[in-house]
mmCIF file of C-alpha atoms in Angstrom:
data_model
loop_
_atom_site.group_PDB
_atom_site.id
_atom_site.type_symbol
_atom_site.label_atom_id
_atom_site.label_comp_id
_atom_site.label_asym_id
_atom_site.label_seq_id
_atom_site.Cartn_x
_atom_site.Cartn_y
_atom_site.Cartn_z
ATOM 1 C CA MET A 638 199.715 -154.032 -68.746
ATOM 2 C CA THR A 639 200.728 -157.276 -70.415
ATOM 3 C CA ASP A 640 199.665 -160.638 -69.008
ATOM 4 C CA GLU A 641 203.284 -161.362 -68.085
ATOM 5 C CA VAL A 642 203.612 -158.102 -66.125
ATOM 6 C CA LEU A 643 200.234 -158.712 -64.475
ATOM 7 C CA GLU A 644 201.318 -162.197 -63.334
ATOM 8 C CA SER A 645 204.539 -160.749 -61.934
ATOM 9 C CA CYS A 646 202.598 -158.025 -60.112
ATOM 10 C CA LEU A 647 200.153 -160.562 -58.684
ATOM 11 C CA ALA A 648 203.020 -162.705 -57.362
ATOM 12 C CA LYS A 649 204.694 -159.675 -55.752
ATOM 13 C CA LEU A 650 201.396 -158.514 -54.295
ATOM 14 C CA GLN A 651 200.754 -161.965 -52.792
ATOM 15 C CA ARG A 652 204.168 -161.861 -51.086
ATOM 16 C CA LYS A 653 203.640 -158.279 -49.937
ATOM 17 C CA LEU A 654 200.312 -159.190 -48.325
ATOM 18 C CA GLY A 655 201.570 -162.488 -46.898
ATOM 19 C CA LEU A 656 199.163 -164.634 -48.919
ATOM 20 C CA GLU A 657 200.938 -167.959 -49.355
ATOM 21 C CA GLU A 658 198.204 -169.866 -51.177
ATOM 22 C CA PRO A 659 195.347 -167.531 -52.080
ATOM 23 C CA ASP A 660 192.084 -169.090 -53.199
ATOM 24 C CA GLU A 661 190.347 -168.203 -56.470
ATOM 25 C CA ASP A 662 188.326 -165.355 -54.922
ATOM 26 C CA GLU A 663 191.450 -163.821 -53.371
ATOM 27 C CA LEU A 664 193.301 -164.040 -56.701
ATOM 28 C CA LEU A 665 190.441 -162.266 -58.456
ATOM 29 C CA LEU A 666 190.412 -159.599 -55.740
ATOM 30 C CA LEU A 667 194.176 -159.092 -56.174
ATOM 31 C CA GLN A 668 193.823 -158.874 -59.951
ATOM 32 C CA ASP A 669 191.051 -156.294 -59.580
ATOM 33 C CA ALA A 670 193.240 -154.326 -57.161
ATOM 34 C CA VAL A 671 196.177 -154.282 -59.602
ATOM 35 C CA GLU A 672 193.950 -153.261 -62.510
ATOM 36 C CA ASP A 673 192.263 -150.523 -60.450
ATOM 37 C CA ALA A 674 195.624 -149.212 -59.250
ATOM 38 C CA GLU A 675 196.996 -149.211 -62.795
ATOM 39 C CA ARG A 676 193.962 -147.281 -64.039
ATOM 40 C CA GLU A 677 194.289 -144.776 -61.167
ATOM 41 C CA VAL A 678 197.985 -144.173 -61.901
ATOM 42 C CA LEU A 679 197.418 -143.850 -65.654
ATOM 43 C CA THR A 680 194.572 -141.397 -65.122
ATOM 44 C CA TYR A 681 196.655 -139.351 -62.710
ATOM 45 C CA LEU A 682 199.676 -139.296 -65.029
ATOM 46 C CA GLY A 683 197.577 -138.591 -68.136
ATOM 47 C CA CYS A 684 199.129 -141.553 -69.961
ATOM 48 C CA GLU A 685 197.712 -144.450 -71.911
ATOM 49 C CA GLU A 686 200.401 -147.043 -71.184
ATOM 50 C CA LEU A 687 202.171 -147.766 -67.935
ATOM 51 C CA GLU A 688 205.944 -147.485 -67.890
ATOM 52 C CA SER A 689 207.737 -150.134 -65.837
ATOM 53 C CA ARG A 690 209.267 -147.467 -63.587
ATOM 54 C CA PHE A 691 205.786 -146.839 -62.151
ATOM 55 C CA LEU A 692 205.102 -150.474 -61.184
ATOM 56 C CA PRO A 693 206.241 -150.016 -57.546
ATOM 57 C CA GLN A 694 203.613 -147.307 -57.058
ATOM 58 C CA VAL A 695 200.963 -149.466 -58.728
ATOM 59 C CA LEU A 696 201.864 -152.331 -56.381
ATOM 60 C CA GLU A 697 201.720 -150.077 -53.305
ATOM 61 C CA MET A 698 198.326 -148.769 -54.343
ATOM 62 C CA ALA A 699 197.079 -152.260 -55.219
ATOM 63 C CA ALA A 700 198.138 -153.432 -51.757
ATOM 64 C CA LEU A 701 196.047 -150.650 -50.202
ATOM 65 C CA TYR A 702 193.056 -151.540 -52.378
ATOM 66 C CA ALA A 703 193.397 -155.247 -51.572
ATOM 67 C CA GLN A 704 193.747 -154.578 -47.834
ATOM 68 C CA LYS A 705 190.631 -152.431 -47.953
ATOM 69 C CA ASP A 706 188.672 -155.115 -49.804
ATOM 70 C CA MET A 707 189.899 -157.829 -47.436
ATOM 71 C CA ALA A 708 189.013 -155.713 -44.404
ATOM 72 C CA GLU A 709 185.495 -155.261 -45.764
ATOM 73 C CA ASN A 710 185.323 -159.043 -46.135
ATOM 74 C CA GLY A 711 186.516 -159.841 -42.612
ATOM 75 C CA GLY A 712 190.234 -159.111 -43.035
ATOM 76 C CA TRP A 713 192.420 -156.773 -40.994
ATOM 77 C CA GLN A 714 195.294 -154.368 -41.243
ATOM 78 C CA SER A 715 197.255 -155.817 -38.356
ATOM 79 C CA TYR A 716 196.685 -158.613 -35.892
ATOM 80 C CA SER A 717 198.591 -159.572 -32.782
ATOM 81 C CA TYR A 718 198.123 -162.347 -30.265
ATOM 82 C CA SER A 719 200.126 -163.228 -27.197
ATOM 83 C CA GLU A 720 199.920 -166.482 -25.303
ATOM 84 C CA GLY A 721 201.170 -165.748 -21.739
ATOM 85 C CA GLN A 722 198.492 -163.372 -20.604
ATOM 86 C CA VAL A 723 195.899 -163.964 -23.271
ATOM 87 C CA SER A 724 195.449 -160.815 -25.304
ATOM 88 C CA GLU A 725 194.365 -160.172 -28.836
ATOM 89 C CA SER A 726 194.477 -156.997 -30.905
ATOM 90 C CA ILE A 727 192.982 -156.388 -34.332
ATOM 91 C CA THR A 728 193.424 -153.022 -36.066
ATOM 92 C CA TYR A 729 191.446 -151.816 -39.065
ATOM 93 C CA GLN A 730 192.292 -148.874 -41.313
ATOM 94 C CA THR A 731 189.792 -146.068 -41.703
ATOM 95 C CA GLU A 732 188.550 -144.761 -45.037
ATOM 96 C CA ALA A 733 190.558 -141.568 -44.455
ATOM 97 C CA GLU A 734 193.748 -143.616 -43.958
ATOM 98 C CA TYR A 735 193.150 -145.410 -47.271
ATOM 99 C CA ARG A 736 192.535 -142.135 -49.108
ATOM 100 C CA SER A 737 195.603 -140.604 -47.484
ATOM 101 C CA GLY A 738 197.723 -143.590 -48.534
ATOM 102 C CA VAL A 739 196.555 -143.315 -52.136
ATOM 103 C CA ALA A 740 197.185 -139.558 -52.132
ATOM 104 C CA GLU A 741 200.724 -140.093 -50.799
ATOM 105 C CA ILE A 742 201.468 -142.595 -53.551
ATOM 106 C CA LEU A 743 200.117 -140.274 -56.242
ATOM 107 C CA GLN A 744 202.157 -137.405 -54.806
ATOM 108 C CA THR A 745 205.347 -139.361 -55.541
ATOM 109 C CA LEU A 746 204.284 -139.352 -59.209
ATOM 110 C CA ALA A 747 203.444 -135.648 -59.426
ATOM 111 C CA ARG A 748 206.613 -134.682 -61.310
ATOM 112 C CA TYR A 749 205.757 -137.151 -64.102
ATOM 113 C CA ARG A 750 202.199 -135.934 -64.540
ATOM 114 C CA VAL A 751 201.095 -134.676 -67.941
ATOM 115 C CA VAL A 752 198.607 -131.865 -67.444
ATOM 116 C CA PRO A 753 196.574 -130.899 -70.515
ATOM 117 C CA CYS A 754 196.519 -127.210 -71.406
#
């Protein structure tokens, strides 16, 4: 992935996760997530270079990885708060939900997979 494509992916990932002004640690976490997702997709496809048509799947997977990392560092999957009758709800994803999400993303790429003989 070129630096230009990586920067574009990081910007899209920030918007997707609702991070308006991420700090340096969050940016590094997002970059790691994109790189890990790219490596996962390339390994699954059996390719050495990522085609641009697979960037949406890389971004979806990177979002899952980043959400998981943020949850482990005090983040959450969803949060709701209501003022009238004070109530608060925080929901975390389980490890199985993360693995299922990754598997679903990879399944969308199955027809492009190169399987060695």
